[in-house]
Amino acid sequence: MSDTHVSPETAGQDETREPSRRKLLIGLSLGSGALAAAAAGYPVAKAVLDPAFQKGGRGGWQRIGTLADFPTGKTVLVTFIRPGARSYGGDIKKDTAYVTRRPGDWLALHNVCMHLGCPVRHQEGSGLYFCPCHGGVYDAEGVNVAGPPRIPLQRLGVRVQGQEVQLQSAAMPLPTLTWPGGES
Amino acid sequence: MSDQARIDEANNTPPAVTEKHYGLFLGWIEDRTGLISRLNAVAGHRVPRRSRWAFVFGSATLFAFILQVVTGITLAMFFEPSSATAYQSLQRISTPGTAEAVVRGLHYFGASLMVVMMGIHLIRVYLTAAYKYPREMQWISGVVMLFLVLAMAFTGQTLRWDQTAVWSVVVGAEQASRFPWLGPILARFLMAGDTLNAATLSRLYALHTYWFPALLFGLIGLHVFLVLRNGISEPPVPGRRVDPRTYKQQYQARVRRDGVPFWPDAAWRDTVFGSALILLTVFLAWKFGAPALSKPPDPSLINADPKPDWYLIWYFSILALWPYGITNLMIILAPLLAIAGLILLPLVSNKGERAPSRRPWAIGIVIVAIGMIFSLTLLGYREPWLPRFAAPPLTAQQVNSTVPSVVRGAALFHDQSCILCHRIDGQGGIRGPNLSEIGERLTRDQLSWRIQNGAASMPPYAGVLTTDQLRDLVNFLETRH
Ligand code: FES
């Protein structure tokens, strides 16, 4: 059955004859292997993992319309482009916000439910925001008032430049763990 | 049987080959590869006699996996994993009457088949305590595969790059982000950045078609190797306890005494059952095709109601139903506990009784788990928590009053979103109580208190309604009986 012609005795002699040489060979094999794996693995790991460490947060200001598009007291759904989204992705870079012009100030709520991220829907009469996914409800200020969400909708910046209304874009909010009782 | 042959068999090594067993061609193959004798040894290895139909679910899972590999590779030849064109390529693949559409159907029903067979296999192994000594690693590798297959199911559904898929990625990322410290890193790893972007789909595609299958191939190899090495577990016999000191010897002795060759005496059931299921899958794919795509993957289309495929609906229900105070904690804790519990099971309990009749709590756990999954699935289809956005206003006939305040109240019931969650005369949502006869149950004071203060699932209307509006609404609700 055996493929080689080394008898067990000589093999045993080989193994005992040069223990330091064998150690060197093992070290050489594992060492060169580890070095090659590390050299090729570093750029691979970096490419795969870099996006995981991309910082979220706010992006630039984007035009969302003119003053005439935002009658006072009315809540308007606007579309913006998320910051940092690669531009060749098609529609995937779009995101939405609810913008309300109120006497004296503006309210812009990022349309990402703070439970698990579904888009919420504003209701004209009550002014409440309902989430279709698990029934979360936010009041007109974006404060979570019923259902699973534990924190309010995120606010975005709005500014008026002449007649133009601009919104400060933002990445997807990623709520971290809030301990029971610790929510705002 | 010679002593040598017996030892060889006990060690699952091929018996010494005599070339004259094989013809010229097979003899050459055998001489150069040694594969034929090894395959023969595997096919002929003895398994316990009474391993009947209960033992076919593991191999059925393997059958489903092979179907998934073949159909998946075929789909990859047509699918464009680019977020700008994936949806169009999927529409093309789904064109009724084409072979691609049938293949997509096969892949869809094959996924269901794999998940179901894996579930039954898990239950069978648990009920018969086949995870006990010496098969602990079989169980653990199986648990890892269980979660890998669920990861395959999730990523597979996101590759159906439509509206539901896109929001599923978001929901997945938001769940991951709750993980302490690592959360946001995990979420961004999944999305390939701090937000959905062009690389998101490519990443999901690479996970679904390269990484996870590669891991699965390795783990399946390990799992099957261990099944061959440790032998198929015997059907449990009440009173025959597993004792790690003597088990292997006794098992070998029993199998040698009254076992049967795996092929074909035991394997015919695996083959027939697995093939029947594949045929069923082909029938379903051909008859019903793949699930329809939802709207295009455009996050600015906000009228979405994302839901996973049927075998994950129960988990979707759990997300809606955790007590709100601990929901964020449980999103992370519950899966971790499930993983830890499953992996630790054979390590903390690897000996003793195997018979279900002597382990009534095991039967209880299985019944409770199946009951919960079943009822949560039903609930997931009813979606009581879903606000009924499309509910029309109540008709004059339903309001059935000409008192102006009552009529105004009825209008408010719709305009103030009450109807999204409350039902009157068959109209409206089912999140909150049916209010068709609320006038009989609650007084005026109780009604206004509830409306103003809300509840865990109901927003408080203090500050939303004026005093007059509150009065009208209460007037209207009072007339409901
Ligand atoms: S995502 Fe909004 S309630 Fe769950």
XYZ file of C-alpha atoms and ligand atoms in Angstrom:
669
model
C 0.000 0.000 0.000
C 2.840 2.346 0.816
C 3.897 4.691 -1.986
C 7.424 5.426 -0.757
C 10.295 3.110 -0.164
C 11.410 4.576 3.126
C 11.236 1.918 5.743
C 9.849 2.889 9.140
C 13.314 2.561 10.700
C 15.069 5.021 8.416
C 12.135 7.434 8.660
C 12.496 7.339 12.396
C 16.206 8.031 12.081
C 15.533 10.974 9.804
C 13.182 12.449 12.320
C 15.557 12.122 15.230
C 18.764 12.955 13.391
C 18.196 16.609 12.784
C 15.599 18.025 15.151
C 16.851 21.578 14.738
C 16.689 21.301 10.961
C 13.085 20.065 11.192
C 12.182 22.940 13.452
C 13.681 25.335 10.951
C 11.699 23.794 8.088
C 8.440 23.981 10.045
C 9.177 27.553 10.982
C 10.071 28.406 7.405
C 6.871 26.875 6.029
C 4.517 28.423 8.542
C 6.377 31.701 8.502
C 6.428 32.142 4.742
C 2.785 31.041 4.562
C 1.748 33.518 7.217
C 3.706 36.297 5.530
C 2.126 35.610 2.129
C -1.353 35.335 3.648
C -0.884 38.577 5.557
C 0.490 40.434 2.537
C -2.423 39.415 0.331
C -4.936 39.437 3.156
C -4.301 42.983 4.299
C -5.687 44.772 1.219
C -8.523 42.236 1.046
C -9.536 42.756 4.645
C -9.157 46.501 4.296
C -11.383 46.627 1.221
C -14.036 44.432 2.806
C -14.028 46.142 6.176
C -13.458 49.795 5.297
C -17.132 50.489 4.526
C -18.006 49.171 7.982
C -16.097 52.057 9.499
C -17.414 54.774 7.235
C -18.660 57.618 9.358
C -22.337 58.439 9.096
C -23.829 61.793 9.933
C -24.650 64.947 8.038
C -23.869 65.797 4.465
C -24.184 68.907 2.352
C -27.168 71.170 1.714
C -29.496 70.223 -1.117
C -32.188 72.182 -2.823
C -35.626 70.688 -2.127
C -37.804 73.387 -3.703
C -38.828 76.982 -3.444
C -40.793 78.772 -0.725
C -43.944 78.417 -2.823
C -43.709 74.623 -2.503
C -44.072 74.848 1.259
C -47.319 76.524 2.343
C -47.267 77.318 6.041
C -48.732 74.567 8.189
C -48.485 71.926 5.516
C -46.249 68.877 5.771
C -44.500 68.057 2.498
C -42.661 64.863 1.599
C -39.361 65.693 -0.120
C -36.721 63.512 -1.722
C -33.020 64.085 -1.252
C -29.827 62.240 -2.102
C -27.970 60.623 0.753
C -24.405 61.859 1.260
C -21.589 59.567 0.214
C -23.842 57.316 -1.821
C -22.008 56.233 -4.932
C -23.600 58.150 -7.738
C -23.957 55.284 -10.205
C -26.326 53.323 -7.995
C -29.545 54.498 -9.598
C -32.485 55.233 -7.315
C -30.913 53.575 -4.317
C -29.254 56.814 -3.179
C -32.617 58.550 -2.726
C -34.062 59.229 0.686
C -37.044 61.162 1.962
C -37.916 63.663 4.676
C -41.093 65.354 5.886
C -40.689 69.108 5.847
C -43.184 71.384 7.614
C -43.057 75.127 7.350
C -44.469 76.606 10.510
C -44.991 80.199 11.562
C -41.510 81.227 12.572
C -39.584 78.020 11.951
C -39.214 74.829 9.920
C -39.340 71.206 10.934
C -37.676 68.522 8.811
C -37.951 64.911 9.945
C -35.788 62.204 8.376
C -38.225 59.573 7.134
C -36.566 56.617 8.830
C -38.524 54.968 11.620
C -36.300 54.777 14.677
C -37.516 51.289 15.449
C -36.139 49.411 12.443
C -35.882 51.952 9.684
C -39.074 51.684 7.627
C -40.471 54.804 5.975
C -43.299 56.334 8.009
C -46.416 57.997 6.598
C -47.705 61.374 7.648
C -51.441 61.692 8.225
C -52.935 64.981 7.169
C -55.718 65.341 9.771
C -54.072 64.220 12.977
C -50.584 65.304 11.957
C -49.287 61.980 13.291
C -46.691 59.794 11.569
C -47.534 56.063 11.363
C -45.050 53.341 10.569
C -46.387 50.477 8.445
C -43.839 47.920 9.593
C -44.705 47.392 13.254
C -47.174 50.170 13.956
C -44.927 52.802 15.521
C -46.532 56.262 15.892
C -44.844 59.666 16.148
C -46.549 62.959 16.921
C -46.360 66.102 14.799
C -42.988 66.946 16.382
C -41.602 63.545 15.462
C -41.672 62.322 19.063
C -42.356 58.616 19.452
C -45.754 58.336 21.148
C -46.863 54.742 20.561
C -45.645 51.357 19.376
C -42.123 49.930 19.335
C -40.002 53.040 18.569
C -38.065 54.231 21.621
C -36.611 57.460 20.276
C -37.949 60.358 18.163
C -37.529 60.716 14.427
C -34.245 62.414 13.544
C -34.412 66.093 12.651
C -32.631 67.473 9.615
C -31.503 71.039 9.030
C -33.554 73.338 6.780
C -32.454 76.736 5.517
C -33.846 79.296 3.093
C -31.556 80.990 0.576
C -33.558 83.630 -1.177
C -36.516 81.761 -2.586
C -34.778 78.418 -2.414
C -35.392 75.950 0.397
C -32.470 73.680 1.260
C -32.235 70.559 3.342
C -29.155 69.186 5.019
C -28.815 65.602 3.864
C -27.894 62.822 6.257
C -26.826 59.201 6.177
C -29.124 56.505 7.450
C -29.584 56.939 11.201
C -28.433 53.794 13.016
C -29.969 53.756 16.470
C -27.741 52.013 18.986
C -28.985 50.005 21.916
C -31.130 51.917 24.391
C -31.488 50.122 27.709
C -34.999 49.630 29.025
C -35.996 52.795 30.824
C -33.048 54.670 29.365
C -34.787 56.037 26.303
C -35.356 59.715 25.860
C -15.582 -12.347 7.561
C -11.868 -12.234 8.307
C -10.555 -10.354 11.313
C -8.782 -7.894 9.068
C -11.979 -7.142 7.147
C -13.799 -6.620 10.413
C -11.224 -4.157 11.669
C -11.221 -2.385 8.328
C -14.948 -2.084 8.435
C -14.991 -0.874 11.996
C -12.557 1.850 11.000
C -14.464 2.675 7.861
C -11.388 2.155 5.777
C -11.724 0.393 2.457
C -10.940 -3.282 2.571
C -7.861 -4.350 0.652
C -8.677 -4.241 -3.017
C -8.500 -7.159 -5.315
C -8.396 -5.778 -8.813
C -10.366 -8.579 -10.322
C -13.538 -7.084 -8.778
C -13.494 -4.352 -11.348
C -13.407 -4.426 -15.109
C -10.643 -2.960 -17.232
C -11.863 0.618 -17.099
C -13.022 0.695 -13.475
C -9.962 -1.243 -12.479
C -7.783 1.487 -13.984
C -9.746 4.178 -12.188
C -9.499 2.283 -8.941
C -5.780 1.696 -9.317
C -5.065 5.348 -10.035
C -7.537 6.976 -7.592
C -8.676 4.418 -5.045
C -12.057 6.111 -5.186
C -14.196 3.142 -6.128
C -13.265 1.018 -3.176
C -13.720 3.989 -0.888
C -17.154 4.789 -2.302
C -18.067 1.122 -1.974
C -16.962 1.139 1.612
C -19.080 4.198 2.332
C -22.062 2.749 0.521
C -21.734 -0.559 2.287
C -21.047 0.682 5.793
C -23.520 -0.802 8.204
C -26.163 1.323 9.826
C -28.641 0.452 12.557
C -31.523 -1.590 11.310
C -34.459 0.405 12.558
C -33.533 3.783 11.052
C -36.753 4.359 9.154
C -38.515 7.315 7.610
C -37.767 9.562 10.579
C -34.164 9.641 9.391
C -34.653 11.046 5.905
C -34.782 14.782 6.684
C -31.064 15.422 6.868
C -30.478 13.964 3.431
C -33.568 15.796 2.139
C -31.921 19.036 3.268
C -28.849 18.010 1.284
C -30.991 17.301 -1.775
C -32.524 20.768 -1.448
C -29.057 22.289 -1.089
C -27.870 20.682 -4.300
C -30.985 21.993 -6.041
C -30.212 25.462 -4.680
C -26.619 25.321 -5.907
C -27.611 24.348 -9.425
C -30.550 26.757 -9.745
C -28.620 29.530 -8.006
C -25.691 29.275 -10.400
C -28.172 29.335 -13.283
C -29.831 32.485 -11.965
C -26.418 34.093 -11.540
C -25.961 33.712 -15.294
C -28.878 36.108 -15.862
C -29.022 38.315 -12.787
C -27.176 41.619 -12.858
C -25.997 42.448 -9.354
C -25.978 46.182 -10.020
C -28.396 48.348 -8.104
C -29.126 50.340 -11.267
C -30.149 47.359 -13.410
C -30.847 44.428 -11.078
C -34.588 45.063 -11.010
C -34.871 45.062 -14.792
C -32.812 41.896 -15.057
C -35.105 40.281 -12.495
C -38.185 41.331 -14.429
C -36.616 39.718 -17.433
C -35.826 36.534 -15.504
C -39.406 36.459 -14.215
C -41.084 36.669 -17.598
C -43.826 34.028 -17.430
C -43.356 31.112 -19.766
C -39.567 31.273 -19.875
C -37.246 28.624 -18.533
C -35.534 31.279 -16.403
C -38.808 31.988 -14.618
C -39.176 28.314 -13.799
C -35.600 28.225 -12.512
C -36.331 31.246 -10.319
C -39.405 29.412 -9.054
C -37.277 26.357 -8.342
C -34.804 28.469 -6.395
C -37.644 30.073 -4.426
C -39.481 26.866 -3.548
C -36.141 25.119 -3.096
C -35.280 27.660 -0.392
C -38.548 26.906 1.365
C -37.860 23.206 1.030
C -34.397 23.548 2.487
C -35.552 25.616 5.458
C -38.463 23.274 6.215
C -36.402 20.089 5.902
C -33.675 21.585 8.042
C -36.265 22.510 10.664
C -37.746 19.017 10.753
C -34.266 17.477 10.832
C -33.392 19.683 13.803
C -36.567 18.676 15.625
C -36.006 14.977 14.909
C -32.426 15.097 16.162
C -33.518 17.017 19.233
C -36.461 14.740 20.041
C -34.392 11.569 19.711
C -31.413 13.194 21.464
C -29.142 12.088 18.650
C -26.867 14.993 19.607
C -25.558 13.107 22.637
C -22.131 11.426 22.819
C -20.297 11.036 20.444
C -22.252 13.255 18.058
C -21.853 16.638 19.754
C -19.867 18.116 16.872
C -22.481 16.966 14.402
C -25.064 18.968 16.299
C -22.842 22.019 16.641
C -21.903 22.033 12.963
C -25.620 21.641 12.218
C -26.500 24.646 14.372
C -23.915 26.770 12.588
C -25.400 25.647 9.267
C -28.887 26.470 10.551
C -27.916 30.088 11.032
C -25.958 30.131 7.776
C -29.030 28.891 5.928
C -31.130 31.603 7.568
C -28.476 34.096 6.484
C -28.779 32.657 2.982
C -32.551 33.060 3.155
C -32.232 36.674 4.249
C -29.595 37.671 1.711
C -31.446 35.741 -0.997
C -34.572 37.748 -0.367
C -32.615 40.978 -0.568
C -31.187 39.934 -3.947
C -34.785 40.095 -5.194
C -33.844 43.744 -5.503
C -37.314 45.279 -5.284
C -38.910 47.630 -2.781
C -39.410 44.937 -0.149
C -35.816 43.793 -0.575
C -34.415 47.278 -0.078
C -36.366 47.857 3.111
C -35.406 44.393 4.319
C -31.755 45.399 4.089
C -32.546 48.507 6.102
C -34.455 46.529 8.731
C -31.584 44.035 8.908
C -28.985 46.778 9.297
C -31.026 48.583 11.942
C -31.334 45.389 13.959
C -27.610 44.768 13.725
C -26.900 48.330 14.821
C -28.441 47.562 18.239
C -25.544 45.227 19.032
C -23.477 46.797 21.803
C -20.347 48.532 20.531
C -20.068 46.478 17.321
C -23.579 47.398 16.165
C -22.971 50.312 13.797
C -19.930 48.522 12.370
C -22.044 45.448 11.597
C -24.796 47.574 10.078
C -22.352 49.432 7.835
C -20.647 46.199 6.919
C -23.999 44.890 5.709
C -24.853 48.064 3.769
C -21.270 48.483 2.499
C -21.204 51.996 3.896
C -23.035 54.416 6.146
C -26.117 54.245 3.967
C -27.632 52.223 1.127
C -25.466 52.664 -1.947
C -24.354 51.095 -5.198
C -22.092 48.619 -3.414
C -24.834 47.347 -1.093
C -26.279 44.922 -3.593
C -22.831 43.771 -4.766
C -21.919 42.963 -1.207
C -25.131 41.040 -0.521
C -24.614 39.204 -3.778
C -21.063 38.224 -2.853
C -22.207 37.035 0.579
C -25.080 35.037 -0.863
C -23.296 33.460 -3.790
C -19.686 33.092 -2.604
C -19.040 33.472 1.095
C -22.001 31.689 2.650
C -22.060 28.812 0.142
C -18.298 28.314 0.591
C -18.804 28.035 4.334
C -21.794 25.746 3.786
C -19.814 23.434 1.520
C -17.131 23.083 4.165
C -19.606 22.536 6.976
C -21.673 20.036 5.004
C -18.460 18.127 4.308
C -17.671 18.088 7.999
C -21.224 17.143 8.935
C -21.373 14.224 6.495
C -17.865 13.086 7.427
C -18.924 12.981 11.061
C -22.100 11.076 10.240
C -19.952 8.454 8.501
C -17.313 8.405 11.209
C -19.641 8.220 14.201
C -22.359 6.255 12.458
C -26.024 7.047 12.067
C -27.638 7.223 15.475
C -29.890 4.349 16.376
C -33.555 4.890 17.039
C -33.736 5.504 20.784
C -34.810 2.695 23.073
C -36.326 3.686 26.428
C -33.960 2.676 29.184
C -30.906 2.335 26.927
C -28.830 5.191 28.274
C -25.884 6.783 26.509
C -22.711 6.212 28.501
C -19.624 7.784 26.871
C -17.379 5.063 28.357
C -19.151 2.193 26.640
C -21.228 3.760 23.893
C -18.908 3.346 20.930
C -18.201 -0.310 21.626
C -21.855 -1.121 22.146
C -22.862 0.781 19.037
C -20.293 -1.041 16.917
C -21.356 -4.357 18.352
C -25.035 -3.712 17.708
C -24.476 -2.471 14.199
C -22.283 -5.461 13.411
C -24.848 -7.819 14.870
C -28.018 -6.586 13.238
C -27.222 -3.576 11.114
C -27.822 -3.310 7.375
C -25.640 -1.912 4.591
C -26.325 1.798 4.125
C -26.778 1.358 0.384
C -29.389 0.447 -0.605
C -31.090 -0.958 2.499
C -31.253 2.357 4.347
C -30.449 4.874 1.625
C -33.358 4.004 -0.622
C -35.667 5.921 1.681
C -33.398 8.981 1.525
C -33.278 8.819 -2.238
C -36.984 8.240 -2.767
C -38.044 10.874 -0.255
C -35.546 13.480 -1.495
C -36.439 12.850 -5.117
C -40.162 13.103 -4.364
C -39.577 16.490 -2.752
C -37.532 17.708 -5.702
C -40.368 16.605 -7.972
C -42.832 18.493 -5.782
C -40.610 21.581 -6.010
C -40.477 21.289 -9.786
C -44.262 21.009 -9.841
C -44.703 24.098 -7.641
C -42.178 26.098 -9.644
C -43.789 25.141 -12.886
C -47.337 25.684 -11.619
C -46.916 28.865 -9.569
C -43.563 30.267 -10.654
C -41.474 32.605 -8.540
C -43.058 35.195 -6.255
C -43.967 38.435 -7.987
C -41.580 41.338 -7.611
C -42.867 44.320 -5.643
C -42.322 47.931 -6.703
C -38.896 49.083 -7.957
C -36.083 49.544 -5.432
C -36.565 53.276 -5.029
C -36.434 54.410 -1.385
C -38.380 57.541 -2.255
C -41.454 55.382 -2.907
C -42.559 55.323 0.691
C -45.764 53.315 0.427
C -43.963 50.170 1.404
C -44.973 47.275 3.589
C -41.885 45.085 3.590
C -42.322 41.531 4.779
C -40.013 38.512 4.619
C -40.916 35.245 2.895
C -43.350 33.001 4.696
C -40.839 30.980 6.678
C -39.432 34.100 8.335
C -42.771 35.816 8.959
C -42.871 34.523 12.540
C -39.697 36.443 13.318
C -41.133 39.554 11.704
C -44.122 39.215 14.064
C -41.819 38.973 17.055
C -40.258 42.311 16.104
C -43.693 43.922 16.292
C -44.726 42.159 19.465
C -41.872 42.362 21.968
C -42.974 44.421 24.948
C -41.971 47.875 23.737
C -39.799 48.639 26.769
C -37.400 45.758 26.100
C -37.741 45.500 22.332
C -34.341 47.005 21.506
C -32.619 44.729 23.977
C -34.427 41.603 22.815
C -33.647 42.260 19.147
C -30.059 41.411 20.064
C -30.446 39.243 23.148
C -33.009 36.746 21.840
C -30.985 35.532 18.828
C -27.827 35.395 20.950
C -29.590 33.306 23.585
C -30.976 31.027 20.890
C -27.519 30.505 19.374
C -25.878 29.972 22.757
C -28.601 27.591 23.934
C -28.440 25.479 20.797
C -24.656 25.283 20.742
C -24.356 24.501 24.430
C -27.084 21.838 24.432
C -24.894 18.811 23.584
C -22.081 20.107 25.771
C -24.182 20.269 28.915
C -26.248 17.149 28.208
C -24.340 14.491 26.327
C -25.359 11.313 28.126
C -28.349 9.509 29.580
C -31.753 8.803 28.132
C -32.468 9.382 24.457
C -36.042 8.192 24.182
C -38.577 11.031 23.832
C -40.913 9.133 26.141
C -38.358 9.517 28.941
C -37.726 13.177 28.082
C -41.197 14.720 28.237
C -39.806 18.247 28.571
C -38.162 17.867 25.171
C -41.553 17.069 23.666
C -42.992 20.044 25.551
C -40.311 22.405 24.238
C -40.908 21.253 20.659
C -44.683 21.628 20.970
C -44.362 25.112 22.461
C -41.818 26.172 19.797
C -43.907 24.864 16.906
C -47.064 26.358 18.399
C -45.408 29.737 18.768
C -43.959 29.732 15.264
C -47.315 28.668 13.871
C -49.365 31.297 15.677
C -46.803 34.038 15.068
C -46.892 33.164 11.376
C -50.673 33.431 11.273
C -50.437 36.730 13.107
C -47.805 37.917 10.660
C -50.261 37.469 7.830
C -53.060 39.264 9.681
C -50.649 42.062 10.603
C -52.890 43.553 13.289
C -50.259 46.220 13.947
C -50.432 47.531 10.400
C -52.309 50.854 10.261
C -55.032 50.519 7.620
C -54.004 53.588 5.656
C -56.604 53.018 2.958
C -59.643 52.812 5.227
C -62.359 55.083 3.751
C -64.492 57.392 5.930
C -67.595 55.921 7.535
C -70.716 56.269 5.402
C -73.777 58.184 6.530
C -75.539 54.875 6.871
C -72.873 53.589 9.201
C -72.897 56.793 11.231
C -76.689 56.496 11.400
C -77.305 59.854 13.038
C -78.159 63.378 11.985
C -77.047 65.039 15.198
C -74.433 67.504 13.900
C -71.967 66.840 16.704
C -72.164 63.075 16.114
C -71.678 63.527 12.370
C -68.657 65.761 13.033
C -67.334 63.167 15.463
C -67.649 60.453 12.839
C -65.673 62.570 10.398
C -63.000 63.127 13.050
C -62.825 59.363 13.631
C -61.486 59.109 10.097
C -59.579 62.377 9.757
C -57.770 62.043 13.075
C -56.436 58.596 12.076
C -58.489 56.679 14.706
C -59.768 54.452 11.909
C -56.236 53.347 11.057
C -56.259 51.136 14.141
C -59.887 50.877 15.270
C -62.696 49.129 13.498
C -66.300 50.222 13.367
C -68.847 48.113 11.515
C -66.155 46.189 9.679
C -64.233 49.259 8.558
C -60.768 50.199 9.796
C -57.700 48.673 11.381
C -57.468 45.946 13.998
C -54.523 47.163 16.087
C -56.775 48.592 18.791
C -60.113 47.363 20.132
C -63.121 47.209 17.839
C -65.213 50.255 18.715
C -68.491 49.182 17.110
C -70.081 48.834 20.551
C -67.799 51.018 22.603
C -70.738 53.145 23.806
C -71.902 50.222 25.897
C -68.560 49.522 27.508
C -67.134 52.916 28.398
C -68.610 56.058 29.933
C -68.021 59.547 28.517
C -65.307 60.179 31.070
C -63.543 56.930 30.362
C -63.698 57.628 26.635
C -62.144 61.075 26.886
C -59.529 59.845 29.336
C -58.436 57.084 26.997
C -58.404 59.334 23.922
C -56.366 61.992 25.675
C -53.870 59.675 27.356
C -53.430 56.956 24.762
C -51.800 53.645 25.628
C -48.654 51.702 24.788
C -49.797 51.221 21.193
C -52.039 54.288 20.969
C -50.848 57.866 20.654
C -52.279 60.312 23.226
C -54.561 62.843 21.594
C -54.203 65.533 24.252
C -52.896 68.501 22.307
C -53.954 66.989 18.992
C -57.703 67.463 19.417
C -59.350 70.713 20.542
C -61.893 70.559 23.360
C -64.718 70.802 20.836
C -63.279 68.050 18.691
C -62.844 65.777 21.707
C -66.480 66.409 22.653
C -67.697 65.587 19.136
C -65.626 62.433 18.974
C -66.906 61.242 22.346
C -70.466 62.078 21.283
C -69.986 59.924 18.224
C -68.405 56.986 20.064
C -71.167 57.097 22.669
C -73.715 56.331 19.967
C -71.875 53.123 19.050
C -73.813 50.157 20.371
S -39.810 50.033 11.735
Fe -41.264 51.473 12.383
S -42.314 50.436 13.914
Fe -40.827 48.989 13.323
